[in-house]
XYZ file of C-alpha atoms in Angstrom:
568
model
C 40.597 -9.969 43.851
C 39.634 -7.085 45.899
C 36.945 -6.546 47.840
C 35.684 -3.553 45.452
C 35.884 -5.698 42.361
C 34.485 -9.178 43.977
C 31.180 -7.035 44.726
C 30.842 -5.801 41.504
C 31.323 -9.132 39.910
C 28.486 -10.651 42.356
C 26.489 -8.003 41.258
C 26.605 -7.944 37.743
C 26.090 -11.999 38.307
C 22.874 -11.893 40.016
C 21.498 -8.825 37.663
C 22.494 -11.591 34.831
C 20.509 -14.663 37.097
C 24.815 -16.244 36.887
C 23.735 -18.656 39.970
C 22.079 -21.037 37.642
C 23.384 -24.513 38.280
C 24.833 -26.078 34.820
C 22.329 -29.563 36.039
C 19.396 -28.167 37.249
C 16.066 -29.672 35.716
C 14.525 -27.588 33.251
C 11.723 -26.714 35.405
C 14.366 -25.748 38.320
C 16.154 -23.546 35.758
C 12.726 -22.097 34.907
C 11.796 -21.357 38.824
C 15.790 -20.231 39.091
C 15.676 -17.855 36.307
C 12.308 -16.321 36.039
C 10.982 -16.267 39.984
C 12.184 -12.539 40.243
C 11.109 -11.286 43.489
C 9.274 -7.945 43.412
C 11.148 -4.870 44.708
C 10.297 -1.277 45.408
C 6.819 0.181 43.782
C 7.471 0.835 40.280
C 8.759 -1.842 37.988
C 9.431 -1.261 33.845
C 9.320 -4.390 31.606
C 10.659 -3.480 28.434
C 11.337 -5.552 25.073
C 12.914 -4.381 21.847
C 14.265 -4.951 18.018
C 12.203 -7.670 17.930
C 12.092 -7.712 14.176
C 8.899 -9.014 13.632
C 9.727 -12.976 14.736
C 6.723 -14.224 16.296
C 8.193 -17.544 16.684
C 11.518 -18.544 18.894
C 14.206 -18.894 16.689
C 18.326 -19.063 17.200
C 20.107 -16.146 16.896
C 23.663 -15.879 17.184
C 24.955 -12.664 19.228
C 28.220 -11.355 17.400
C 31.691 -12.554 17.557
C 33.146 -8.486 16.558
C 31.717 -5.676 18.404
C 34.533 -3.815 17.741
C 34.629 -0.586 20.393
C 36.857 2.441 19.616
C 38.077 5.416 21.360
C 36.372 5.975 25.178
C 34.067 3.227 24.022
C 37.260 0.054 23.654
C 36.593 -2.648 26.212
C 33.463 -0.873 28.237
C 29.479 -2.449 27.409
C 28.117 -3.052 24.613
C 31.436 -3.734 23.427
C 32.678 -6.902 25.084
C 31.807 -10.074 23.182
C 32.738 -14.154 24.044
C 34.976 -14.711 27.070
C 35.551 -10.718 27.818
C 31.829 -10.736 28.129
C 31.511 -13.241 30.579
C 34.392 -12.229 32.804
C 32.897 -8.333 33.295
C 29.870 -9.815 34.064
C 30.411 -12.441 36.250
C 28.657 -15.465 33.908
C 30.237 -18.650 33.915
C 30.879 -20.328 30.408
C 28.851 -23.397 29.593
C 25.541 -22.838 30.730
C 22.109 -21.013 29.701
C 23.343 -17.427 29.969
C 26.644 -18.262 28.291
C 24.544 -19.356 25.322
C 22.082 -16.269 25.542
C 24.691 -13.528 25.921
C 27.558 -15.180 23.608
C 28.123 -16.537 20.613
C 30.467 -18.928 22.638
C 30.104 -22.350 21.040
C 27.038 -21.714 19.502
C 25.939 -24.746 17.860
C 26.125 -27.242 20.485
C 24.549 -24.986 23.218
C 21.692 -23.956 21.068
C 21.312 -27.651 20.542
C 20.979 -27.998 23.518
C 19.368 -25.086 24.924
C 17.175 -24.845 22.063
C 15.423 -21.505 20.513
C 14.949 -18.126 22.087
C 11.690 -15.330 22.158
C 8.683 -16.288 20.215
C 5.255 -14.071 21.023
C 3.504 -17.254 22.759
C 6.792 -17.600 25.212
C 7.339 -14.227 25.978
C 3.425 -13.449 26.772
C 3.880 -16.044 28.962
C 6.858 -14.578 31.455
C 5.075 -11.007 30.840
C 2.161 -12.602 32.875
C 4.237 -14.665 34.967
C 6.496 -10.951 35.259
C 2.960 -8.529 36.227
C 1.543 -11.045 38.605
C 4.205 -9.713 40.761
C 4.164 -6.371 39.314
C 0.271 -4.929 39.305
C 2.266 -1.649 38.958
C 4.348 -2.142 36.222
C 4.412 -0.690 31.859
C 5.102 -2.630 29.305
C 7.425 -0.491 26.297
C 8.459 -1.883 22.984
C 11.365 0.584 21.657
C 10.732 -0.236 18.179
C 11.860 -1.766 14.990
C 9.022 -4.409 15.786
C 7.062 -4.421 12.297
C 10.137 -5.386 10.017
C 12.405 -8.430 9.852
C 9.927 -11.449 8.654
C 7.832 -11.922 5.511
C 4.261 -11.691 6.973
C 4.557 -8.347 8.300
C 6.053 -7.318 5.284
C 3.144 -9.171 3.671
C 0.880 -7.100 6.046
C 2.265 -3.886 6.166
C 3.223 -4.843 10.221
C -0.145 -5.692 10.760
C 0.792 -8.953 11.857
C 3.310 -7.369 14.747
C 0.632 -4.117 15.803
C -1.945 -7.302 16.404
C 0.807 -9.157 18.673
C 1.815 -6.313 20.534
C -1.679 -5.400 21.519
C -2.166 -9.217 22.707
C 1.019 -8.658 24.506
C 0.051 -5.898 26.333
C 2.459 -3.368 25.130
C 1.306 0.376 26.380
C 4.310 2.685 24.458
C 6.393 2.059 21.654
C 8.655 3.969 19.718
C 10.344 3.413 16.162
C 12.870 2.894 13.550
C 12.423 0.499 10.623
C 8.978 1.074 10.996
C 9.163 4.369 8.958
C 10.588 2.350 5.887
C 6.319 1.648 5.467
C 6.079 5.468 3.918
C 4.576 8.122 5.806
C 1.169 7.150 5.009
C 1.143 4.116 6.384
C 2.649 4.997 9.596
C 0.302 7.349 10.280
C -2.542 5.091 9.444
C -1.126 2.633 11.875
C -0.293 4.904 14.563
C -3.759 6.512 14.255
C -6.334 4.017 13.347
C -5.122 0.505 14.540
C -2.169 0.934 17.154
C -4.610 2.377 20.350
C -4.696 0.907 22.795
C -0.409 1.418 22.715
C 0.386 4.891 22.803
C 2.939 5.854 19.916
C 5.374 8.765 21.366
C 8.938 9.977 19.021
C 9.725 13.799 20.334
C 12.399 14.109 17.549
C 10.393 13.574 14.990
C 8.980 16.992 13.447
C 7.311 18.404 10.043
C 10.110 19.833 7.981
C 8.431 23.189 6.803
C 7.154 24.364 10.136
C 8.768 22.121 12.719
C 5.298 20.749 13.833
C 5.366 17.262 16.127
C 4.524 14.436 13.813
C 3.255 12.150 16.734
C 3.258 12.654 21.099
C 6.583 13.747 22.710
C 5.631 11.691 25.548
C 3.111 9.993 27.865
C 2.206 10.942 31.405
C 1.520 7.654 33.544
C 1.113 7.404 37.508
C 2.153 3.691 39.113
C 1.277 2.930 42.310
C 0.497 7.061 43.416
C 4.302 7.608 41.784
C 3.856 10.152 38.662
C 5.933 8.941 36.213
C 6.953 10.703 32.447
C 7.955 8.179 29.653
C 9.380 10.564 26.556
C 10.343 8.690 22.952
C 13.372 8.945 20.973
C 13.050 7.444 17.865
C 15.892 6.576 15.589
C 17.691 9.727 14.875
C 19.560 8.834 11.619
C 16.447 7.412 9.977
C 16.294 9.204 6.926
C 20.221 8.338 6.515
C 20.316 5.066 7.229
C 17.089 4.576 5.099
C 15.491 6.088 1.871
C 14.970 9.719 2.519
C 12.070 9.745 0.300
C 9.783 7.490 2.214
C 9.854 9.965 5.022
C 10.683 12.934 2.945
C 8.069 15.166 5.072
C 9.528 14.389 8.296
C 13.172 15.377 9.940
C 14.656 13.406 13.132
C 18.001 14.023 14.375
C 19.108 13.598 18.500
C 17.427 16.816 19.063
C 19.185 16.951 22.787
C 17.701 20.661 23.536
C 14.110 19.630 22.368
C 14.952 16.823 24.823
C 16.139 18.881 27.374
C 12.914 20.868 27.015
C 10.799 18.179 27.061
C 12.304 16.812 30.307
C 11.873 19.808 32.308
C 8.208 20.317 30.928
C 7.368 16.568 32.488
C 9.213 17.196 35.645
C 7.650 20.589 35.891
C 4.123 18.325 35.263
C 5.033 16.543 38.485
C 6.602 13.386 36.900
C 9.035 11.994 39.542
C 10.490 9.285 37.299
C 11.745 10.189 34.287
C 12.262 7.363 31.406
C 13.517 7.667 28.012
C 12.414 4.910 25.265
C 15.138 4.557 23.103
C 16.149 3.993 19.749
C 19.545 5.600 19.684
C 21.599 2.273 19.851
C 23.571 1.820 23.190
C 26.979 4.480 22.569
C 24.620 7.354 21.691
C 22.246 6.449 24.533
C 25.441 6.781 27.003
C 26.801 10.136 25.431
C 23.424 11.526 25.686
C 22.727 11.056 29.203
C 26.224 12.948 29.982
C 24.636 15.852 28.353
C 21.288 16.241 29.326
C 19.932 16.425 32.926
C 16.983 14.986 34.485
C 16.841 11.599 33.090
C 15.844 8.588 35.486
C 16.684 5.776 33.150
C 17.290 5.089 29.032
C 15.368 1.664 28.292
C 17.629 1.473 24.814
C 17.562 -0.573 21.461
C 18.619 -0.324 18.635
C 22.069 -1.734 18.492
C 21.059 -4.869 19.483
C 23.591 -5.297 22.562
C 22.127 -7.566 24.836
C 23.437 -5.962 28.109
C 22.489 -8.038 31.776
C 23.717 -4.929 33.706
C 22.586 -0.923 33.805
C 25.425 0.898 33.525
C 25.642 4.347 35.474
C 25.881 7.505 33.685
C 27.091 10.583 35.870
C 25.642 14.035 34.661
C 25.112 17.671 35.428
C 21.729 16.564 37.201
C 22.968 13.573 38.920
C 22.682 10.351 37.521
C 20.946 8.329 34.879
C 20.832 4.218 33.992
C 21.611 3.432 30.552
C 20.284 -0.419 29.111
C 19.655 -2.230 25.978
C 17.900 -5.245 25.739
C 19.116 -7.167 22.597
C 16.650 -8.184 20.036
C 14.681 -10.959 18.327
C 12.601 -11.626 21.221
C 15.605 -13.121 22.847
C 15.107 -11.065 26.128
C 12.766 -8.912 28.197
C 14.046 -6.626 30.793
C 13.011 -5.911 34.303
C 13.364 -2.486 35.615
C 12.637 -2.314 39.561
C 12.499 1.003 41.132
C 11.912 2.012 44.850
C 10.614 5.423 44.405
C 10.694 7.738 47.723
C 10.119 11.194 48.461
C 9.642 12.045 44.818
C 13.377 10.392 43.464
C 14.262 6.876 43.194
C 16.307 5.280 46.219
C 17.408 2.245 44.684
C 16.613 -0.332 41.697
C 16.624 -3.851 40.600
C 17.610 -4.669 36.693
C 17.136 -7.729 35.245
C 17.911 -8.683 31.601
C 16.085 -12.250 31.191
C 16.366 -14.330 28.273
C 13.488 -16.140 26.737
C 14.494 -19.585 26.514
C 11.066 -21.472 24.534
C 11.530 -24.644 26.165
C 11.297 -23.422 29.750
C 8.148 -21.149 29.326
C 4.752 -22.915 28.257
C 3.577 -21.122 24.921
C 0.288 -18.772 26.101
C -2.637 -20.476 24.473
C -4.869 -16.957 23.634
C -0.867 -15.925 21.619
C -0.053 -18.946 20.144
C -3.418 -19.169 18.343
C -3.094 -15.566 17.280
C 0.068 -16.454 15.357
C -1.301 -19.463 13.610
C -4.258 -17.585 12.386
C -2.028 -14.531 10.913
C 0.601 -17.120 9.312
C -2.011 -19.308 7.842
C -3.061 -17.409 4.567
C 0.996 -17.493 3.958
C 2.296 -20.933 5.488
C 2.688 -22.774 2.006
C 5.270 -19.900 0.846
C 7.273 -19.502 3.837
C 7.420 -23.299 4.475
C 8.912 -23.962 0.559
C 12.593 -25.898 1.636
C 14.947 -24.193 -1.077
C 18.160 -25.844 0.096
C 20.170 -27.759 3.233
C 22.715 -25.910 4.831
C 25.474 -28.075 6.015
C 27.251 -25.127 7.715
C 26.139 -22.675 10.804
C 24.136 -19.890 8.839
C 24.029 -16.550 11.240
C 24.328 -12.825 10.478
C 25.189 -10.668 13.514
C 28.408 -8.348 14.135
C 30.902 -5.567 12.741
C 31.580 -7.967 9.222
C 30.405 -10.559 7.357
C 28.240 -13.231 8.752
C 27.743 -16.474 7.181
C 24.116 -15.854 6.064
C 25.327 -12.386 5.054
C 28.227 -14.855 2.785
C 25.329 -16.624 1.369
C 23.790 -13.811 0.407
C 26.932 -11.833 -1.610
C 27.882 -15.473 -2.682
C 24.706 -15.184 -5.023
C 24.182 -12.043 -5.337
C 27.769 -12.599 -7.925
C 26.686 -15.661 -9.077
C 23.484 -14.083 -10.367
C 24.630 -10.903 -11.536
C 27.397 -12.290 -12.799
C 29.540 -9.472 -10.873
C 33.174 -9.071 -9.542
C 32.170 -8.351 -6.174
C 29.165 -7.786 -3.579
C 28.279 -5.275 -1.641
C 25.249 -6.041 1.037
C 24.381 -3.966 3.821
C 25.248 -4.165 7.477
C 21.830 -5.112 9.061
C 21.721 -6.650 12.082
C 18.606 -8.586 12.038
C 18.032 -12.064 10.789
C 17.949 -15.038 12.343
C 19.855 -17.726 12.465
C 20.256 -21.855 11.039
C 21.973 -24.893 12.812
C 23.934 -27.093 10.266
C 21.781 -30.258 8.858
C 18.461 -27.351 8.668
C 16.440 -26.581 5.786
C 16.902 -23.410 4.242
C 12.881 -22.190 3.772
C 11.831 -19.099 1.662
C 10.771 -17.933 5.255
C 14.565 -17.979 6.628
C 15.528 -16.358 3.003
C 12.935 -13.503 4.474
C 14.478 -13.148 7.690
C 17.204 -12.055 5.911
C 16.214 -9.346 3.438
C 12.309 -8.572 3.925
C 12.470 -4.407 3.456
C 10.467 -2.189 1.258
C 13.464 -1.467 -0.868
C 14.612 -4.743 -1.846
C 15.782 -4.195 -5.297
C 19.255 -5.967 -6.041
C 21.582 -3.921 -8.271
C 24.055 -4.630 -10.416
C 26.528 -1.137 -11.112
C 30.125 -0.268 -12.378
C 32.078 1.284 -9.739
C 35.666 2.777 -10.186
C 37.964 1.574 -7.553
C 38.366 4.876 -6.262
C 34.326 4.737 -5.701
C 34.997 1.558 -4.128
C 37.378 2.795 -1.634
C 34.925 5.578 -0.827
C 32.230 3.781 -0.097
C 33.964 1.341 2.242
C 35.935 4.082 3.988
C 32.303 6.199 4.192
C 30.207 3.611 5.851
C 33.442 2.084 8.191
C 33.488 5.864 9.529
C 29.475 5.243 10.685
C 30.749 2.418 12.355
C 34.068 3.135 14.064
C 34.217 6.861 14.728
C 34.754 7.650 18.051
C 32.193 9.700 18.570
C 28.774 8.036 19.185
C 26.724 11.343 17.285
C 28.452 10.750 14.177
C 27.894 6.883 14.229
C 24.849 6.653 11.859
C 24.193 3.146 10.549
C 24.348 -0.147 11.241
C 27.319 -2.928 11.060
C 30.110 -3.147 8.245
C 28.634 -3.559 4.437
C 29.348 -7.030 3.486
C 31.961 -7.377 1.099
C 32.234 -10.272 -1.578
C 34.708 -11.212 -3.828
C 37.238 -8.864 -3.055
C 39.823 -9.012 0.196
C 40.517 -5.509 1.934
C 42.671 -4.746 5.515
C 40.752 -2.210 8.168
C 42.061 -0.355 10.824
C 39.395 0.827 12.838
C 41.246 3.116 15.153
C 42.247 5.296 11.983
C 40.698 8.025 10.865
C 38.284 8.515 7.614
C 40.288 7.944 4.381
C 42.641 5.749 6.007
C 40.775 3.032 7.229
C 40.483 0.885 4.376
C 43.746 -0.415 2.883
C 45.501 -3.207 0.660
C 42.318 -3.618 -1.316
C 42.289 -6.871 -4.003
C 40.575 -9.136 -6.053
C 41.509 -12.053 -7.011
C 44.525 -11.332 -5.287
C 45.613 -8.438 -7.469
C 45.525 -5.037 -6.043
C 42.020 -2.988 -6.959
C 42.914 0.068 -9.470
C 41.600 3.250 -8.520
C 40.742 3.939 -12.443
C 39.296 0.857 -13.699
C 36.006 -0.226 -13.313
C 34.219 -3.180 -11.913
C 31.112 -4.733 -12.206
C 29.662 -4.823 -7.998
C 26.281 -6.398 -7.060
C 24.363 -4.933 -4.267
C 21.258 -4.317 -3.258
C 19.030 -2.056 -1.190
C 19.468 0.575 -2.756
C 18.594 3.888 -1.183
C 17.851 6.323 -4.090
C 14.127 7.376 -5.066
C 13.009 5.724 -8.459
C 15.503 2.652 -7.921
C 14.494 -0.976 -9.059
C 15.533 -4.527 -9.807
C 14.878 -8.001 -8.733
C 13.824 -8.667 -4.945
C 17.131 -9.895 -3.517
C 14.888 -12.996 -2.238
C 14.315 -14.059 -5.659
C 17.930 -13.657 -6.211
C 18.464 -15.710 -3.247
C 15.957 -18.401 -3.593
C 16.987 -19.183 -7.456
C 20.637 -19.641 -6.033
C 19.531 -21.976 -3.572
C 17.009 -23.882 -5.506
C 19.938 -24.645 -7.639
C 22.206 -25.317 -5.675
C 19.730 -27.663 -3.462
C 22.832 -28.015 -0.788
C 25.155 -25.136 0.925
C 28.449 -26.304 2.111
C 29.762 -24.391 5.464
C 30.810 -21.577 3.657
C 34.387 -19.623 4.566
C 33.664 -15.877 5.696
C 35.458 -13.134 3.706
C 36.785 -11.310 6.880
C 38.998 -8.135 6.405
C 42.313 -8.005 7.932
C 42.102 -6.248 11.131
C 45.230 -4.088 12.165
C 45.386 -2.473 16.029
C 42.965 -4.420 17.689
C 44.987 -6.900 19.644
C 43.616 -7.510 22.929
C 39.882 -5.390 21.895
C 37.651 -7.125 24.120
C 34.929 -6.976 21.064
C 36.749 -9.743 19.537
C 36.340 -13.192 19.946
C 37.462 -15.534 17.322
């Protein structure tokens, strides 16, 4: 190996913590892992698409991240062994298990769960005791993903984030709450957290909807923090529940917002994302003036900044994964107005090696209280690893298509490409509250529609074009839908209208002409309705009372031999 490469490897290790010992005590692994030295004068703690879990839970990270174009074997997309080799993590141990979805069951088995509010309060004091000059962001989608804050409206999360100590926060699935309701949150019970989104703007006279940004000074170094909330909002999600309000990248309002910070006095410049990780790394080619991009979004738990070269120097792209499985440390040494050098630090949240933080943990007993019976109700045993999380159908996601047609009574299932939801060990219950996890939006309505197979084709070909084009701009959703009942090839490197090929059911080819009765659910359209998908759920597993390891309906990949975002 040469001496370039070694360096960079030993690098990336010790950004990931790599040196702990596979049969260290737990408290050695705690000291090992969490006793980050302090460097420079500024430090940035930053968490993420935490989805609303307040409690540790497993959470499988995906087994196809699938990169294309410029994007093919470079972070985010490197899953499993490829993923440990780039940076420098040895397979086996803690990180292995946090990073990977290398054999999942027995590490988290042994490991145990990841995040929780009562854990993570616990390293952020443990993290500031060192850092008296540090901020705390949250880059959104932290109100959505669990049944009591959609019970509450995200009440639940705005009352643990304010425990936590957050100070700025940006958003995504928050929106899917209606207009009204973020702005009541933002402006009557988020403060003492500062809410900033720059690209979000009235649509009749272009008016900011909330703050661009938020001037801060650390430790005598002026500092500008600017939020980007999720550009593609009002595709990804029902236009009318935000119907007033446009989004988009918005890289000259950006541009303009940077120099009117910097021309402020800010020093540092940050940039709380939402973009998801290949739009955060296009964007900082383009614009100039950017310190660092603390990212979400996409989910990609990354242990390493990676370094973006620009017309105004440089900038450090990161993305801290979700669920509350990490928190990221951001050390800067900031001299004569620019930073000289930095520390980054992507630590996972393992429960069992962090005491739960008494003032926290009672917090989230007192807001799941009113709802415990309900989320607690066991509908079924799964006898099989349940997990959603990657480019195509996760078991949970199976579960979920599996009844969705057995319900309906349908041909095939569509459900969409989230990437949220946690994830169940074989031998656990199944609870109403895991069910939630899964599918707790404000547009829940489960469909059942006739769809030519010509529509069929479109639809897949239209949403595998979010996914896989190779540019990052034109990449606006989430994962692959989930497809049921019907078998289909995909070749991701193609272009639109060609990606989706040798379509069946049932083994016989799907007719463009005919029709077919497809389930689905979520449905984006104003004026839609139906059954909650958890009800649709929950009566399939009540039934059923036991849910064998279920085989995952996986399309036939062509060109990807050797894609580092594969691991199965």
């Amino acid at each position: 190996m040469q001496r370039r490469e070694f360096l960079r490897l030993l690098a990336l290790a010790a950004a990931a913590g790599a040196s702990l010992r596979p049969g260290a005590s737990a408290a050695e692994a705690a000291n090992e892992l969490y006793e980050l030295p302090a460097f420079g004068n500024v430090s940035l703690l930053h968490l993420t698409d935490t989805h609303a879990q307040l409690l540790p839970t497993y959470f499988r990270e995906p087994s196809f991240n699938i990169g294309v174009g410029a994007a093919a074997g470079q972070p985010p997309h490197l899953v499993g062994e490829a993923f440990l080799k780039h940076f420098g993590i040895a397979r086996g141990g803690r990180l292995a298990h946090a990073f990977t979805c290398l054999d999942f069951e027995a590490a988290a088995r042994r490991y145990g769960k990841l995040g929780g509010f009562a854990h993570i309060a616990t390293l952020i004091k443990r993290l500031r005791a060192a850092r008296p000059h540090s901020l705390l962001l949250d880059g959104g989608d932290s109100w959505q993903g669990s049944a009591t804050s959609l019970w509450t409206q995200g009440a639940d999360m705005i009352g643990a984030q304010k425990l936590l100590g957050v100070e700025l926060m940006t958003a995504h699935w928050e929106f899917t709450y209606g207009m009204a309701r973020m702005k009541q949150a933002v402006d009557k019970e988020l403060a003492p957290i500062e809410f900033i989104a720059h690209n979000v703007k009235t649509v009749d006279f272009e008016d900011p909807v909330f703050k661009p940004y938020s001037l801060r000074s650390l430790n005598g170094v002026p500092l500008a923090i600017i939020g980007q909330a999720f550009p593609y909002t009002p595709i990804a999600n029902p236009r009318y529940m935000m119907d007033q309000w446009s989004f988009g990248i918005q890289e000259r309002h950006l541009q303009k917002m940077i120099d009117e910070v910097r021309a402020k006095g800010a020093r540092v410049v940050v940039l709380l994302s939402h973009n998801g990780m290949d739009v955060d790394l296009k964007l900082a080619t383009r614009v100039r003036g950017i310190d660092i991009i603390l990212g979400g979004h996409t989910h990609d738990g990354v242990p390493g900044a990676t370094v973006v070269s620009n017309p105004g120097g440089r900038t450090l792209v990161t993305n801290a994964g979700s669920n509350g499985k990490f928190v990221a440390v951001m050390d800067l040494e900031v001299k004569g107005g620019a930073i000289a050098d930095y520390r980054y630090r992507l630590l996972p949240v393992f429960a069992n090696l962090l005491p739960a933080d008494a003032a926290m943990a009672a917090y989230i007993e007192s807001v799941r209280a009113p709802y415990r019976a309900k989320l607690e109700e066991k509908l079924a045993l799964t006898e099989g690893l349940l997990y959603r999380r990657g480019n195509f159908n996760g078991s949970f996601d199976q579960l979920i298509l599996d009844a969705s047609m057995a319900v309906k009574g349908a041909e095939l299932a569509f459900s969409p490409g989230f990437r949220w939801g946690t994830s169940l060990l074989p031998g656990d219950a199944i609870t109403f509250e895991h069910v939630m996890d899964q599918t707790a939006i404000t547009y829940p309505y489960s469909t059942l529609t006739e769809m030519t197979g010509k529509q069929i084709k479109s639809v897949l070909e239209d949403i595998c074009d979010n996914l896989f084009n190779p540019d990052p701009y034109l990449q606006q959703g989430g994962d692959m839908v989930r497809v049921g009942g019907m078998t289909y090839a995909c070749v991701p490197h193609a272009t639109i209208g060609s990606r989706i090929t040798d379509m069946r059911l049932a083994g016989k080819p799907i007719e463009a002409g005919r029709k077919y009765k497809v389930a689905g659910w979520a449905p984006v359209a104003q004026g839609a309705s139906g059954e909650p998908i958890w009800e649709v759920v929950s009566r399939y597993l009540r039934e059923r009372r036991t849910i064998p390891p279920l085989k995952l309906n996986l399309p036939r990949l062509i060109g990807v031999d050797g894609n580092g975002g594969i691991a199965v």
